JSON list of C-alpha atoms in Angstrom, two decimals:
[
{"chain": "M", "resi": 1, "resn": "VAL", "atom": "CA", "xyz": [0.33, 17.03, 2.85]},
{"chain": "M", "resi": 2, "resn": "GLN", "atom": "CA", "xyz": [2.81, 14.18, 2.79]},
{"chain": "M", "resi": 3, "resn": "LEU", "atom": "CA", "xyz": [2.84, 10.60, 2.72]},
{"chain": "M", "resi": 4, "resn": "GLN", "atom": "CA", "xyz": [5.32, 8.02, 3.58]},
{"chain": "M", "resi": 5, "resn": "ALA", "atom": "CA", "xyz": [5.90, 4.53, 2.52]},
{"chain": "M", "resi": 6, "resn": "SER", "atom": "CA", "xyz": [8.41, 2.51, 5.25]},
{"chain": "M", "resi": 7, "resn": "GLY", "atom": "CA", "xyz": [9.36, -1.02, 6.01]},
{"chain": "M", "resi": 8, "resn": "GLY", "atom": "CA", "xyz": [11.15, -2.14, 2.91]},
{"chain": "M", "resi": 9, "resn": "GLY", "atom": "CA", "xyz": [14.34, -4.25, 3.17]},
{"chain": "M", "resi": 10, "resn": "LEU", "atom": "CA", "xyz": [15.88, -7.42, 1.82]},
{"chain": "M", "resi": 11, "resn": "VAL", "atom": "CA", "xyz": [14.28, -10.84, 2.50]},
{"chain": "M", "resi": 12, "resn": "GLN", "atom": "CA", "xyz": [14.56, -14.27, 1.13]},
{"chain": "M", "resi": 13, "resn": "THR", "atom": "CA", "xyz": [12.54, -16.15, -0.49]},
{"chain": "M", "resi": 14, "resn": "GLY", "atom": "CA", "xyz": [8.92, -16.75, 1.39]},
{"chain": "M", "resi": 15, "resn": "GLY", "atom": "CA", "xyz": [10.08, -14.32, 4.10]},
{"chain": "M", "resi": 16, "resn": "SER", "atom": "CA", "xyz": [7.84, -11.69, 4.83]},
{"chain": "M", "resi": 17, "resn": "LEU", "atom": "CA", "xyz": [7.48, -7.73, 5.49]},
{"chain": "M", "resi": 18, "resn": "ARG", "atom": "CA", "xyz": [5.14, -5.17, 6.42]},
{"chain": "M", "resi": 19, "resn": "LEU", "atom": "CA", "xyz": [4.71, -1.52, 5.01]},
{"chain": "M", "resi": 20, "resn": "SER", "atom": "CA", "xyz": [3.81, 1.42, 6.79]},
{"chain": "M", "resi": 21, "resn": "CYS", "atom": "CA", "xyz": [2.06, 4.35, 4.96]},
{"chain": "M", "resi": 22, "resn": "THR", "atom": "CA", "xyz": [1.38, 7.13, 7.29]},
{"chain": "M", "resi": 23, "resn": "ALA", "atom": "CA", "xyz": [0.99, 11.09, 6.84]},
{"chain": "M", "resi": 24, "resn": "SER", "atom": "CA", "xyz": [1.74, 14.46, 7.84]},
{"chain": "M", "resi": 25, "resn": "GLY", "atom": "CA", "xyz": [-1.29, 16.70, 8.59]},
{"chain": "M", "resi": 26, "resn": "PHE", "atom": "CA", "xyz": [-3.76, 14.55, 6.54]},
{"chain": "M", "resi": 27, "resn": "SER", "atom": "CA", "xyz": [-5.81, 11.78, 7.67]},
{"chain": "M", "resi": 28, "resn": "LEU", "atom": "CA", "xyz": [-6.20, 8.17, 6.29]},
{"chain": "M", "resi": 29, "resn": "ASN", "atom": "CA", "xyz": [-8.93, 7.42, 8.41]},
{"chain": "M", "resi": 30, "resn": "HIS", "atom": "CA", "xyz": [-11.72, 8.44, 6.26]},
{"chain": "M", "resi": 31, "resn": "ARG", "atom": "CA", "xyz": [-9.91, 7.88, 2.77]},
{"chain": "M", "resi": 32, "resn": "ALA", "atom": "CA", "xyz": [-8.97, 4.58, 0.65]},
{"chain": "M", "resi": 33, "resn": "ILE", "atom": "CA", "xyz": [-5.52, 3.71, 0.34]},
{"chain": "M", "resi": 34, "resn": "GLY", "atom": "CA", "xyz": [-3.85, 1.96, -1.99]},
{"chain": "M", "resi": 35, "resn": "TRP", "atom": "CA", "xyz": [-0.84, 0.30, -2.75]},
{"chain": "M", "resi": 36, "resn": "PHE", "atom": "CA", "xyz": [1.66, 0.27, -6.02]},
{"chain": "M", "resi": 37, "resn": "ARG", "atom": "CA", "xyz": [4.83, -1.13, -7.06]},
{"chain": "M", "resi": 38, "resn": "ARG", "atom": "CA", "xyz": [7.09, -0.25, -9.68]},
{"chain": "M", "resi": 39, "resn": "THR", "atom": "CA", "xyz": [10.15, -2.69, -11.12]},
{"chain": "M", "resi": 40, "resn": "PRO", "atom": "CA", "xyz": [12.84, -0.72, -13.46]},
{"chain": "M", "resi": 41, "resn": "GLY", "atom": "CA", "xyz": [11.15, -1.14, -17.17]},
{"chain": "M", "resi": 42, "resn": "LYS", "atom": "CA", "xyz": [7.61, -2.18, -16.27]},
{"chain": "M", "resi": 43, "resn": "GLU", "atom": "CA", "xyz": [4.28, -0.06, -16.02]},
{"chain": "M", "resi": 44, "resn": "ARG", "atom": "CA", "xyz": [2.99, 1.04, -11.95]},
{"chain": "M", "resi": 45, "resn": "GLU", "atom": "CA", "xyz": [0.97, -1.41, -10.93]},
{"chain": "M", "resi": 46, "resn": "GLY", "atom": "CA", "xyz": [-1.66, -1.36, -8.24]},
{"chain": "M", "resi": 47, "resn": "VAL", "atom": "CA", "xyz": [-1.12, -3.83, -5.88]},
{"chain": "M", "resi": 48, "resn": "SER", "atom": "CA", "xyz": [-3.85, -2.99, -3.11]},
{"chain": "M", "resi": 49, "resn": "CYS", "atom": "CA", "xyz": [-6.49, -0.47, -1.82]},
{"chain": "M", "resi": 50, "resn": "ILE", "atom": "CA", "xyz": [-8.60, -0.57, 1.45]},
{"chain": "M", "resi": 51, "resn": "SER", "atom": "CA", "xyz": [-11.52, 1.23, 1.49]},
{"chain": "M", "resi": 52, "resn": "HIS", "atom": "CA", "xyz": [-12.35, 4.10, 3.86]},
{"chain": "M", "resi": 53, "resn": "SER", "atom": "CA", "xyz": [-12.58, 3.36, 7.58]},
{"chain": "M", "resi": 54, "resn": "ASN", "atom": "CA", "xyz": [-16.10, 4.05, 8.10]},
{"chain": "M", "resi": 55, "resn": "ASP", "atom": "CA", "xyz": [-17.01, 1.48, 5.28]},
{"chain": "M", "resi": 56, "resn": "ASP", "atom": "CA", "xyz": [-16.49, -1.85, 5.77]},
{"chain": "M", "resi": 57, "resn": "GLY", "atom": "CA", "xyz": [-13.29, -1.62, 5.22]},
{"chain": "M", "resi": 58, "resn": "SER", "atom": "CA", "xyz": [-12.97, -3.89, 2.63]},
{"chain": "M", "resi": 59, "resn": "THR", "atom": "CA", "xyz": [-9.56, -4.73, 0.74]},
{"chain": "M", "resi": 60, "resn": "TYR", "atom": "CA", "xyz": [-8.76, -5.68, -2.58]},
{"chain": "M", "resi": 61, "resn": "PHE", "atom": "CA", "xyz": [-5.74, -6.99, -4.00]},
{"chain": "M", "resi": 62, "resn": "VAL", "atom": "CA", "xyz": [-4.28, -7.51, -7.63]},
{"chain": "M", "resi": 63, "resn": "GLY", "atom": "CA", "xyz": [-3.94, -11.36, -8.29]},
{"chain": "M", "resi": 64, "resn": "ALA", "atom": "CA", "xyz": [-0.77, -12.08, -8.39]},
{"chain": "M", "resi": 65, "resn": "VAL", "atom": "CA", "xyz": [-0.33, -11.10, -4.53]},
{"chain": "M", "resi": 66, "resn": "LYS", "atom": "CA", "xyz": [-4.02, -12.30, -3.40]},
{"chain": "M", "resi": 67, "resn": "GLY", "atom": "CA", "xyz": [-3.82, -14.74, -0.67]},
{"chain": "M", "resi": 68, "resn": "ARG", "atom": "CA", "xyz": [-0.27, -14.11, 0.11]},
{"chain": "M", "resi": 69, "resn": "PHE", "atom": "CA", "xyz": [-0.80, -9.59, 1.00]},
{"chain": "M", "resi": 70, "resn": "THR", "atom": "CA", "xyz": [-3.19, -8.53, 3.23]},
{"chain": "M", "resi": 71, "resn": "MET", "atom": "CA", "xyz": [-3.87, -4.95, 4.67]},
{"chain": "M", "resi": 72, "resn": "SER", "atom": "CA", "xyz": [-4.85, -3.03, 8.05]},
{"chain": "M", "resi": 73, "resn": "ARG", "atom": "CA", "xyz": [-5.62, 0.02, 9.35]},
{"chain": "M", "resi": 74, "resn": "ASP", "atom": "CA", "xyz": [-4.34, 1.81, 12.43]},
{"chain": "M", "resi": 75, "resn": "ASN", "atom": "CA", "xyz": [-6.53, 4.38, 13.34]},
{"chain": "M", "resi": 76, "resn": "ALA", "atom": "CA", "xyz": [-5.03, 5.89, 16.55]},
{"chain": "M", "resi": 77, "resn": "LYS", "atom": "CA", "xyz": [-2.02, 6.11, 13.99]},
{"chain": "M", "resi": 78, "resn": "ASN", "atom": "CA", "xyz": [-3.01, 7.45, 11.20]},
{"chain": "M", "resi": 79, "resn": "THR", "atom": "CA", "xyz": [-0.85, 4.46, 9.62]},
{"chain": "M", "resi": 80, "resn": "VAL", "atom": "CA", "xyz": [-2.18, 1.67, 6.97]},
{"chain": "M", "resi": 81, "resn": "TYR", "atom": "CA", "xyz": [-0.42, -1.77, 6.42]},
{"chain": "M", "resi": 82, "resn": "LEU", "atom": "CA", "xyz": [0.84, -4.12, 3.88]},
{"chain": "M", "resi": 83, "resn": "GLU", "atom": "CA", "xyz": [1.48, -6.88, 4.97]},
{"chain": "M", "resi": 84, "resn": "MET", "atom": "CA", "xyz": [3.10, -9.26, 3.04]},
{"chain": "M", "resi": 85, "resn": "ASN", "atom": "CA", "xyz": [3.80, -12.84, 3.24]},
{"chain": "M", "resi": 86, "resn": "SER", "atom": "CA", "xyz": [5.56, -15.87, 1.19]},
{"chain": "M", "resi": 87, "resn": "LEU", "atom": "CA", "xyz": [7.45, -13.39, -0.73]},
{"chain": "M", "resi": 88, "resn": "LYS", "atom": "CA", "xyz": [8.93, -14.24, -3.98]},
{"chain": "M", "resi": 89, "resn": "PRO", "atom": "CA", "xyz": [11.74, -12.61, -5.73]},
{"chain": "M", "resi": 90, "resn": "GLU", "atom": "CA", "xyz": [8.90, -11.47, -8.47]},
{"chain": "M", "resi": 91, "resn": "ASP", "atom": "CA", "xyz": [7.60, -9.01, -5.80]},
{"chain": "M", "resi": 92, "resn": "THR", "atom": "CA", "xyz": [10.57, -6.83, -5.82]},
{"chain": "M", "resi": 93, "resn": "ALA", "atom": "CA", "xyz": [10.33, -3.48, -6.36]},
{"chain": "M", "resi": 94, "resn": "VAL", "atom": "CA", "xyz": [9.61, -0.26, -5.03]},
{"chain": "M", "resi": 95, "resn": "TYR", "atom": "CA", "xyz": [6.70, 0.56, -3.63]},
{"chain": "M", "resi": 96, "resn": "TYR", "atom": "CA", "xyz": [3.93, 3.47, -2.66]},
{"chain": "M", "resi": 97, "resn": "CYS", "atom": "CA", "xyz": [0.93, 4.18, -1.49]},
{"chain": "M", "resi": 98, "resn": "ALA", "atom": "CA", "xyz": [-1.35, 6.88, -2.20]},
{"chain": "M", "resi": 99, "resn": "ALA", "atom": "CA", "xyz": [-4.53, 8.71, -1.08]},
{"chain": "M", "resi": 100, "resn": "PRO", "atom": "CA", "xyz": [-6.95, 10.30, -2.36]},
{"chain": "M", "resi": 101, "resn": "HIS", "atom": "CA", "xyz": [-7.77, 13.92, -1.65]},
{"chain": "M", "resi": 102, "resn": "ALA", "atom": "CA", "xyz": [-11.33, 12.98, -1.60]},
{"chain": "M", "resi": 103, "resn": "TYR", "atom": "CA", "xyz": [-13.17, 11.43, 1.96]},
{"chain": "M", "resi": 104, "resn": "GLY", "atom": "CA", "xyz": [-15.18, 8.21, 1.89]},
{"chain": "M", "resi": 105, "resn": "SER", "atom": "CA", "xyz": [-13.81, 6.68, -1.42]},
{"chain": "M", "resi": 106, "resn": "GLY", "atom": "CA", "xyz": [-14.35, 3.85, -2.18]},
{"chain": "M", "resi": 107, "resn": "CYS", "atom": "CA", "xyz": [-11.81, 1.07, -3.61]},
{"chain": "M", "resi": 108, "resn": "PRO", "atom": "CA", "xyz": [-10.59, 2.26, -5.78]},
{"chain": "M", "resi": 109, "resn": "PRO", "atom": "CA", "xyz": [-10.82, 6.31, -5.83]},
{"chain": "M", "resi": 110, "resn": "ILE", "atom": "CA", "xyz": [-11.93, 8.30, -8.86]},
{"chain": "M", "resi": 111, "resn": "SER", "atom": "CA", "xyz": [-8.06, 9.78, -8.68]},
{"chain": "M", "resi": 112, "resn": "TYR", "atom": "CA", "xyz": [-4.90, 9.15, -6.22]},
{"chain": "M", "resi": 113, "resn": "ASP", "atom": "CA", "xyz": [-3.48, 12.90, -5.07]},
{"chain": "M", "resi": 114, "resn": "TYR", "atom": "CA", "xyz": [-1.12, 12.27, -2.84]},
{"chain": "M", "resi": 115, "resn": "TRP", "atom": "CA", "xyz": [1.78, 9.72, -3.39]},
{"chain": "M", "resi": 116, "resn": "GLY", "atom": "CA", "xyz": [4.28, 8.56, -0.92]},
{"chain": "M", "resi": 117, "resn": "GLN", "atom": "CA", "xyz": [8.11, 8.64, -1.45]},
{"chain": "M", "resi": 118, "resn": "GLY", "atom": "CA", "xyz": [8.25, 4.63, -2.25]},
{"chain": "M", "resi": 119, "resn": "THR", "atom": "CA", "xyz": [9.94, 1.97, -0.20]},
{"chain": "M", "resi": 120, "resn": "LEU", "atom": "CA", "xyz": [11.94, -0.39, -1.58]},
{"chain": "M", "resi": 121, "resn": "VAL", "atom": "CA", "xyz": [11.49, -4.65, -1.40]},
{"chain": "M", "resi": 122, "resn": "THR", "atom": "CA", "xyz": [13.93, -7.11, -2.47]},
{"chain": "M", "resi": 123, "resn": "VAL", "atom": "CA", "xyz": [13.32, -10.73, -2.53]},
{"chain": "M", "resi": 124, "resn": "SER", "atom": "CA", "xyz": [16.38, -13.15, -2.85]},
{"chain": "M", "resi": 125, "resn": "SER", "atom": "CA", "xyz": [16.04, -16.07, -4.16]}
]
């Protein structure tokens, strides 16, 4: 199982980025998917979660990004997106997507068992 997060880059304050989480040999469609971020010197932070696709697709966000970030799925592409708008310098981090092994998980799942390698988002002031 291999998850891959992509779409990071350098953006100015107020800009937008869309991160993608894809998987090889592993369906994201029926699992909750989470996004996390880590900044040097800080603990890893849970950013958001989207429940499995057979659920109502509910999404959850940490307070710091609520109203600015959204999550969505493209089941045909086995891809989950994190749309980040109105970016701030404090959003600068390496972003990771993660998935549980179990199907049918809501948010948060009991455990995240698989992690992508991370994609760097840098927001300049």
